[in-house]
Structures are given as C-alpha cells and as structure tokens.
CSV table of C-alpha atoms in Angstrom, one decimal:
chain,number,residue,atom,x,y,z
G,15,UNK,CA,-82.1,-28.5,-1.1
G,16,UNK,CA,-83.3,-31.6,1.2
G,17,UNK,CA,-80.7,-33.2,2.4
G,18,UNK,CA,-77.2,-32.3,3.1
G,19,UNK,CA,-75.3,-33.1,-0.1
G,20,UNK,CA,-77.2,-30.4,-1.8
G,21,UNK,CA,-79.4,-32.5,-3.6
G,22,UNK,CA,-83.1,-31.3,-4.6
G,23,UNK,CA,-85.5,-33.9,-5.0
G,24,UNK,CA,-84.7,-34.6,-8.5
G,25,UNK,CA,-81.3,-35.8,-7.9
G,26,UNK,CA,-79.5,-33.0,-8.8
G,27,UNK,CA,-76.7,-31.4,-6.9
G,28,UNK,CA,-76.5,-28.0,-6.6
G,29,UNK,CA,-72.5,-26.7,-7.7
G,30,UNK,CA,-71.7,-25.0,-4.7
G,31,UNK,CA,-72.2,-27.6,-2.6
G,32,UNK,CA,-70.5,-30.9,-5.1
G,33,UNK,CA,-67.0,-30.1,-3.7
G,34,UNK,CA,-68.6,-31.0,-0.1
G,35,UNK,CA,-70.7,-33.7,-1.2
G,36,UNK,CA,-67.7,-35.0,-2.6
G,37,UNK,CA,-65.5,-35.0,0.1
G,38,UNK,CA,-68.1,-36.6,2.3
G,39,UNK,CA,-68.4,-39.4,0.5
G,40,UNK,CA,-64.8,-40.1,-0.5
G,41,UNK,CA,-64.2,-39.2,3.7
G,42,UNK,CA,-66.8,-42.3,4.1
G,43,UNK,CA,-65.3,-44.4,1.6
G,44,UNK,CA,-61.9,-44.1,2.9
G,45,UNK,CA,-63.0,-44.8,6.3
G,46,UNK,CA,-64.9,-47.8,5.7
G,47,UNK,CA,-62.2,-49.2,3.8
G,48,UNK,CA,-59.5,-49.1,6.6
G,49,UNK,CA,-62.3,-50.4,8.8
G,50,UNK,CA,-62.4,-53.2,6.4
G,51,UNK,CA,-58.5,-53.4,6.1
G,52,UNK,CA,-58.4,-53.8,9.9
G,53,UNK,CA,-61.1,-56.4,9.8
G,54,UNK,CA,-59.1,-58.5,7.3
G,55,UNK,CA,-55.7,-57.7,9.2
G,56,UNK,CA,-57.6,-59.0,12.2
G,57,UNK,CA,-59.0,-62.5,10.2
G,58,UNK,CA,-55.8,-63.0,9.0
G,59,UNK,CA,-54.1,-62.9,12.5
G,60,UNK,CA,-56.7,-65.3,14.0
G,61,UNK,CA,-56.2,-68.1,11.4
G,62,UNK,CA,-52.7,-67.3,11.9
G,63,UNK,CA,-52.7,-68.0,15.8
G,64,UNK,CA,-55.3,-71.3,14.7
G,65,UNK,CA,-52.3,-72.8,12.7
G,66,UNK,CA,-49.9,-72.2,15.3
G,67,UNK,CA,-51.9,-73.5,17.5
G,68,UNK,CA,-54.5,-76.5,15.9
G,69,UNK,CA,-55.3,-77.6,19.6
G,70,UNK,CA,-56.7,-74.5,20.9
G,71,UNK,CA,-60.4,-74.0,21.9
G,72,UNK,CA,-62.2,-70.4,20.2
G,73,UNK,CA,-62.0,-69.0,23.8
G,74,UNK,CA,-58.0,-69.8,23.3
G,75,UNK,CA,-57.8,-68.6,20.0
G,76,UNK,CA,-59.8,-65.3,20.8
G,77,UNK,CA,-57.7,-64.7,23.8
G,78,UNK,CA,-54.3,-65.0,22.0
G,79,UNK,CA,-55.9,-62.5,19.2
G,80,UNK,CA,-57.0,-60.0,22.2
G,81,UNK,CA,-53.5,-60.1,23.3
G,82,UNK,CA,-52.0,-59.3,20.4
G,83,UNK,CA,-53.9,-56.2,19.7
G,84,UNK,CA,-53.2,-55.1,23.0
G,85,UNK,CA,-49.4,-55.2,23.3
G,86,UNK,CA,-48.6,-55.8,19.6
G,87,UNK,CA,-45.0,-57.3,19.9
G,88,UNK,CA,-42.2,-55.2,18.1
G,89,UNK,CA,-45.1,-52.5,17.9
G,90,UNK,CA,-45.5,-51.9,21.3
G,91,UNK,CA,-45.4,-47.8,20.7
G,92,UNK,CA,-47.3,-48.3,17.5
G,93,UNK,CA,-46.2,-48.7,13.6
G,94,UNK,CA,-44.0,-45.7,13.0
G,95,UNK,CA,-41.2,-43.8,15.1
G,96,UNK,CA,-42.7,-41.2,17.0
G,97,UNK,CA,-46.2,-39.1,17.9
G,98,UNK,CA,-48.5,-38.5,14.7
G,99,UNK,CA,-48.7,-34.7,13.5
C-alpha cells in the first residue's frame, strides 16, 4: 500500500481499508462544503449590509460584517438552545 487510502500503485484499494478511505473522503467533502456554506452565508451578509447601507466605504462595510459575526444579534448564545453534545 503507498498511501493512506490503501491504494497500491495501480489504483486499486485494498478491501480492508475502502470503509476508511471512504469515510475520509466523505469527512473532507462534508467539511469543505460547510466551509463553503459559511463562505456564501458570509457574501450574502456583506451585500446585505452594502444595500442597507449604499454610502459606506469597504472598510465600513467590512467592519459592520466583523460585527455581526462577533455578537450575531438574536444569536448571541449561538443557533440552538443549549451546549452541543
């Protein structure tokens, strides 16, 4: 095996290690996408504060964003009721 989903230099996977392989990759997948998903969340927010505000500078605009990630109003604890398990 040379590398560490199992595969041999030919491409195949060994069977033992497909289940792992696997949930690597769907791990990654899942991750990237809710990086992306907060990327979006976070474009959509700053055109949101531009339209509020059409006479605001970038600096202005980049400010109001960093605010709002930071104390998130009617969030302020976070998106759900209580800790996560």
């Amino acid at each position: 095996m040379d590398n560490r989903y199992g595969e041999d230099r030919g491409g195949a996977v060994h069977p033992r290690r497909y289940t792992r392989a696997v949930s690597d990759r769907l791990l990654i997948e899942r991750f990237q996408t809710a990086l992306d998903l907060w990327a979006t969340g976070v474009a959509l927010r700053r055109q949101s504060v531009r339209l509020a505000h059409p006479g605001a500078t970038e600096a202005e605009v980049e400010a109001l964003v960093n605010q709002w990630l930071q104390e998130r109003p009617g969030a302020e604890i976070g998106d759900g009721p209580g800790p996560v398990p």
